[in-house]
Amino acid sequence: MLADHFPLLALRVRTPRLELRLPAPEELAALAELASEGVHEPGSMPFLVPWTDQEPALVARSLVQFHWLRLGRWSPDDWGLDLVVFRDGEVVGQQSVSAKRFAITREVHTGSWVGRRYQGQGIGTEMRRAVLHLAFAGLGAEEAASGAFEDNAASLAVSRKLGYRPDGVARHVVRDALAVEHRLRLGRDAWRDDIPVTIENLPPCLPLFGI
């Protein structure tokens, strides 16, 4: 099986409503189509790289290419895991976790998006809880960092709900305009496992995370 050579393909993270895992080809296509329908209001831009500022077909294609790129250049010292989020077998969004020199830093960074038709249903909070469980309980992380632009109220609300603390600001240029990012940080001491989360098939993956 392919997972014998790349164990991350068998990794599963589950919450009461959601399953997070790497996608099969047809599921990656479904994620790309969901992204092409829109993941935010046209007047806003929650991403540092404005990849959604393209025609729908190009949004879908760029997502597929980036997914393959991240897996293709995976290294235990520099990795990014882009998990597809499923609810009742249906693709609803993507939750990412990444790190550099994790064996030393024990720090991960997270990012995510939810398809517009699934927003406002608590999915974003639940999938962040899932990946934080993977980071802290599964991988032994000490810190989880995140960030959101000051007009991204939904993402900032999720972070506050989960106990993140302010970690300064960063000034970026997005769409040729100033975009102020609020950096946030959650330490192991403040992390709370408020819902049941299970992880399957993690041990064979640990060397890929640098552990």
PDB file of N, CA, C and O in Angstrom, residues 145-175:
ATOM      1  N   ALA A 145       1.321  28.657  17.142  1.00  0.00           N
ATOM      2  CA  ALA A 145       1.206  30.052  16.708  1.00  0.00           C
ATOM      3  C   ALA A 145       0.199  30.154  15.565  1.00  0.00           C
ATOM      4  O   ALA A 145       0.038  29.230  14.763  1.00  0.00           O
ATOM      5  N   SER A 146      -0.460  31.293  15.513  1.00  0.00           N
ATOM      6  CA  SER A 146      -1.410  31.555  14.441  1.00  0.00           C
ATOM      7  C   SER A 146      -1.431  33.063  14.218  1.00  0.00           C
ATOM      8  O   SER A 146      -0.714  33.819  14.873  1.00  0.00           O
ATOM      9  N   GLY A 147      -2.264  33.491  13.304  1.00  0.00           N
ATOM     10  CA  GLY A 147      -2.391  34.915  13.052  1.00  0.00           C
ATOM     11  C   GLY A 147      -3.555  35.188  12.133  1.00  0.00           C
ATOM     12  O   GLY A 147      -4.007  34.305  11.400  1.00  0.00           O
ATOM     13  N   ALA A 148      -4.045  36.411  12.177  1.00  0.00           N
ATOM     14  CA  ALA A 148      -5.148  36.815  11.311  1.00  0.00           C
ATOM     15  C   ALA A 148      -5.101  38.322  11.140  1.00  0.00           C
ATOM     16  O   ALA A 148      -4.688  39.051  12.057  1.00  0.00           O
ATOM     17  N   PHE A 149      -5.513  38.776   9.968  1.00  0.00           N
ATOM     18  CA  PHE A 149      -5.574  40.214   9.744  1.00  0.00           C
ATOM     19  C   PHE A 149      -6.668  40.818  10.617  1.00  0.00           C
ATOM     20  O   PHE A 149      -7.637  40.148  10.992  1.00  0.00           O
ATOM     21  N   GLU A 150      -6.525  42.104  10.925  1.00  0.00           N
ATOM     22  CA  GLU A 150      -7.398  42.731  11.909  1.00  0.00           C
ATOM     23  C   GLU A 150      -8.860  42.777  11.487  1.00  0.00           C
ATOM     24  O   GLU A 150      -9.750  42.920  12.327  1.00  0.00           O
ATOM     25  N   ASP A 151      -9.145  42.606  10.173  1.00  0.00           N
ATOM     26  CA  ASP A 151     -10.541  42.591   9.736  1.00  0.00           C
ATOM     27  C   ASP A 151     -11.116  41.181   9.652  1.00  0.00           C
ATOM     28  O   ASP A 151     -12.267  41.006   9.249  1.00  0.00           O
ATOM     29  N   ASN A 152     -10.336  40.165  10.050  1.00  0.00           N
ATOM     30  CA  ASN A 152     -10.807  38.779  10.009  1.00  0.00           C
ATOM     31  C   ASN A 152     -11.379  38.413  11.375  1.00  0.00           C
ATOM     32  O   ASN A 152     -10.768  37.680  12.161  1.00  0.00           O
ATOM     33  N   ALA A 153     -12.555  38.933  11.657  1.00  0.00           N
ATOM     34  CA  ALA A 153     -13.158  38.777  12.983  1.00  0.00           C
ATOM     35  C   ALA A 153     -13.408  37.317  13.331  1.00  0.00           C
ATOM     36  O   ALA A 153     -13.247  36.902  14.487  1.00  0.00           O
ATOM     37  N   ALA A 154     -13.804  36.512  12.360  1.00  0.00           N
ATOM     38  CA  ALA A 154     -14.144  35.115  12.640  1.00  0.00           C
ATOM     39  C   ALA A 154     -12.924  34.338  13.121  1.00  0.00           C
ATOM     40  O   ALA A 154     -12.989  33.601  14.113  1.00  0.00           O
ATOM     41  N   SER A 155     -11.796  34.491  12.428  1.00  0.00           N
ATOM     42  CA  SER A 155     -10.588  33.774  12.829  1.00  0.00           C
ATOM     43  C   SER A 155     -10.089  34.239  14.190  1.00  0.00           C
ATOM     44  O   SER A 155      -9.692  33.428  15.035  1.00  0.00           O
ATOM     45  N   LEU A 156     -10.123  35.546  14.427  1.00  0.00           N
ATOM     46  CA  LEU A 156      -9.676  36.069  15.717  1.00  0.00           C
ATOM     47  C   LEU A 156     -10.580  35.577  16.848  1.00  0.00           C
ATOM     48  O   LEU A 156     -10.098  35.287  17.957  1.00  0.00           O
ATOM     49  N   ALA A 157     -11.874  35.442  16.563  1.00  0.00           N
ATOM     50  CA  ALA A 157     -12.810  34.955  17.586  1.00  0.00           C
ATOM     51  C   ALA A 157     -12.518  33.500  17.941  1.00  0.00           C
ATOM     52  O   ALA A 157     -12.586  33.107  19.115  1.00  0.00           O
ATOM     53  N   VAL A 158     -12.192  32.683  16.938  1.00  0.00           N
ATOM     54  CA  VAL A 158     -11.838  31.286  17.199  1.00  0.00           C
ATOM     55  C   VAL A 158     -10.614  31.224  18.101  1.00  0.00           C
ATOM     56  O   VAL A 158     -10.578  30.462  19.080  1.00  0.00           O
ATOM     57  N   SER A 159      -9.606  32.011  17.793  1.00  0.00           N
ATOM     58  CA  SER A 159      -8.378  31.996  18.600  1.00  0.00           C
ATOM     59  C   SER A 159      -8.656  32.416  20.038  1.00  0.00           C
ATOM     60  O   SER A 159      -8.152  31.801  20.989  1.00  0.00           O
ATOM     61  N   ARG A 160      -9.449  33.463  20.216  1.00  0.00           N
ATOM     62  CA  ARG A 160      -9.777  33.896  21.584  1.00  0.00           C
ATOM     63  C   ARG A 160     -10.515  32.792  22.330  1.00  0.00           C
ATOM     64  O   ARG A 160     -10.241  32.541  23.510  1.00  0.00           O
ATOM     65  N   LYS A 161     -11.446  32.144  21.647  1.00  0.00           N
ATOM     66  CA  LYS A 161     -12.231  31.082  22.277  1.00  0.00           C
ATOM     67  C   LYS A 161     -11.333  29.939  22.751  1.00  0.00           C
ATOM     68  O   LYS A 161     -11.609  29.303  23.780  1.00  0.00           O
ATOM     69  N   LEU A 162     -10.264  29.683  22.024  1.00  0.00           N
ATOM     70  CA  LEU A 162      -9.393  28.562  22.339  1.00  0.00           C
ATOM     71  C   LEU A 162      -8.248  28.932  23.278  1.00  0.00           C
ATOM     72  O   LEU A 162      -7.411  28.096  23.589  1.00  0.00           O
ATOM     73  N   GLY A 163      -8.202  30.186  23.715  1.00  0.00           N
ATOM     74  CA  GLY A 163      -7.245  30.568  24.732  1.00  0.00           C
ATOM     75  C   GLY A 163      -5.933  31.143  24.242  1.00  0.00           C
ATOM     76  O   GLY A 163      -4.993  31.318  25.029  1.00  0.00           O
ATOM     77  N   TYR A 164      -5.836  31.461  22.948  1.00  0.00           N
ATOM     78  CA  TYR A 164      -4.620  32.084  22.439  1.00  0.00           C
ATOM     79  C   TYR A 164      -4.418  33.452  23.099  1.00  0.00           C
ATOM     80  O   TYR A 164      -5.380  34.132  23.438  1.00  0.00           O
ATOM     81  N   ARG A 165      -3.169  33.845  23.215  1.00  0.00           N
ATOM     82  CA  ARG A 165      -2.851  35.171  23.753  1.00  0.00           C
ATOM     83  C   ARG A 165      -2.207  36.027  22.659  1.00  0.00           C
ATOM     84  O   ARG A 165      -1.570  35.489  21.741  1.00  0.00           O
ATOM     85  N   PRO A 166      -2.333  37.343  22.740  1.00  0.00           N
ATOM     86  CA  PRO A 166      -1.705  38.217  21.743  1.00  0.00           C
ATOM     87  C   PRO A 166      -0.193  38.028  21.727  1.00  0.00           C
ATOM     88  O   PRO A 166       0.441  37.825  22.763  1.00  0.00           O
ATOM     89  N   ASP A 167       0.368  38.114  20.534  1.00  0.00           N
ATOM     90  CA  ASP A 167       1.811  37.908  20.361  1.00  0.00           C
ATOM     91  C   ASP A 167       2.391  38.963  19.425  1.00  0.00           C
ATOM     92  O   ASP A 167       3.287  38.683  18.630  1.00  0.00           O
ATOM     93  N   GLY A 168       1.825  40.174  19.485  1.00  0.00           N
ATOM     94  CA  GLY A 168       2.331  41.267  18.668  1.00  0.00           C
ATOM     95  C   GLY A 168       1.622  41.373  17.332  1.00  0.00           C
ATOM     96  O   GLY A 168       0.644  40.667  17.054  1.00  0.00           O
ATOM     97  N   VAL A 169       2.117  42.277  16.499  1.00  0.00           N
ATOM     98  CA  VAL A 169       1.538  42.490  15.177  1.00  0.00           C
ATOM     99  C   VAL A 169       2.641  42.458  14.131  1.00  0.00           C
ATOM    100  O   VAL A 169       3.821  42.605  14.436  1.00  0.00           O
ATOM    101  N   ALA A 170       2.218  42.239  12.896  1.00  0.00           N
ATOM    102  CA  ALA A 170       3.132  42.297  11.755  1.00  0.00           C
ATOM    103  C   ALA A 170       2.450  43.087  10.649  1.00  0.00           C
ATOM    104  O   ALA A 170       1.237  42.968  10.448  1.00  0.00           O
ATOM    105  N   ARG A 171       3.222  43.893   9.944  1.00  0.00           N
ATOM    106  CA  ARG A 171       2.685  44.733   8.881  1.00  0.00           C
ATOM    107  C   ARG A 171       3.086  44.135   7.536  1.00  0.00           C
ATOM    108  O   ARG A 171       4.268  43.889   7.278  1.00  0.00           O
ATOM    109  N   HIS A 172       2.073  43.883   6.694  1.00  0.00           N
ATOM    110  CA  HIS A 172       2.285  43.266   5.386  1.00  0.00           C
ATOM    111  C   HIS A 172       1.676  44.146   4.302  1.00  0.00           C
ATOM    112  O   HIS A 172       0.873  45.051   4.583  1.00  0.00           O
ATOM    113  N   VAL A 173       2.039  43.848   3.077  1.00  0.00           N
ATOM    114  CA  VAL A 173       1.396  44.457   1.914  1.00  0.00           C
ATOM    115  C   VAL A 173       0.609  43.376   1.196  1.00  0.00           C
ATOM    116  O   VAL A 173       1.172  42.378   0.741  1.00  0.00           O
ATOM    117  N   VAL A 174      -0.695  43.545   1.130  1.00  0.00           N
ATOM    118  CA  VAL A 174      -1.581  42.608   0.442  1.00  0.00           C
ATOM    119  C   VAL A 174      -2.480  43.417  -0.484  1.00  0.00           C
ATOM    120  O   VAL A 174      -3.062  44.423  -0.076  1.00  0.00           O
ATOM    121  N   ARG A 175      -2.576  43.016  -1.729  1.00  0.00           N
ATOM    122  CA  ARG A 175      -3.338  43.777  -2.727  1.00  0.00           C
ATOM    123  C   ARG A 175      -2.850  45.227  -2.812  1.00  0.00           C
ATOM    124  O   ARG A 175      -3.631  46.159  -2.917  1.00  0.00           O
TER     125      ARG A 175
END
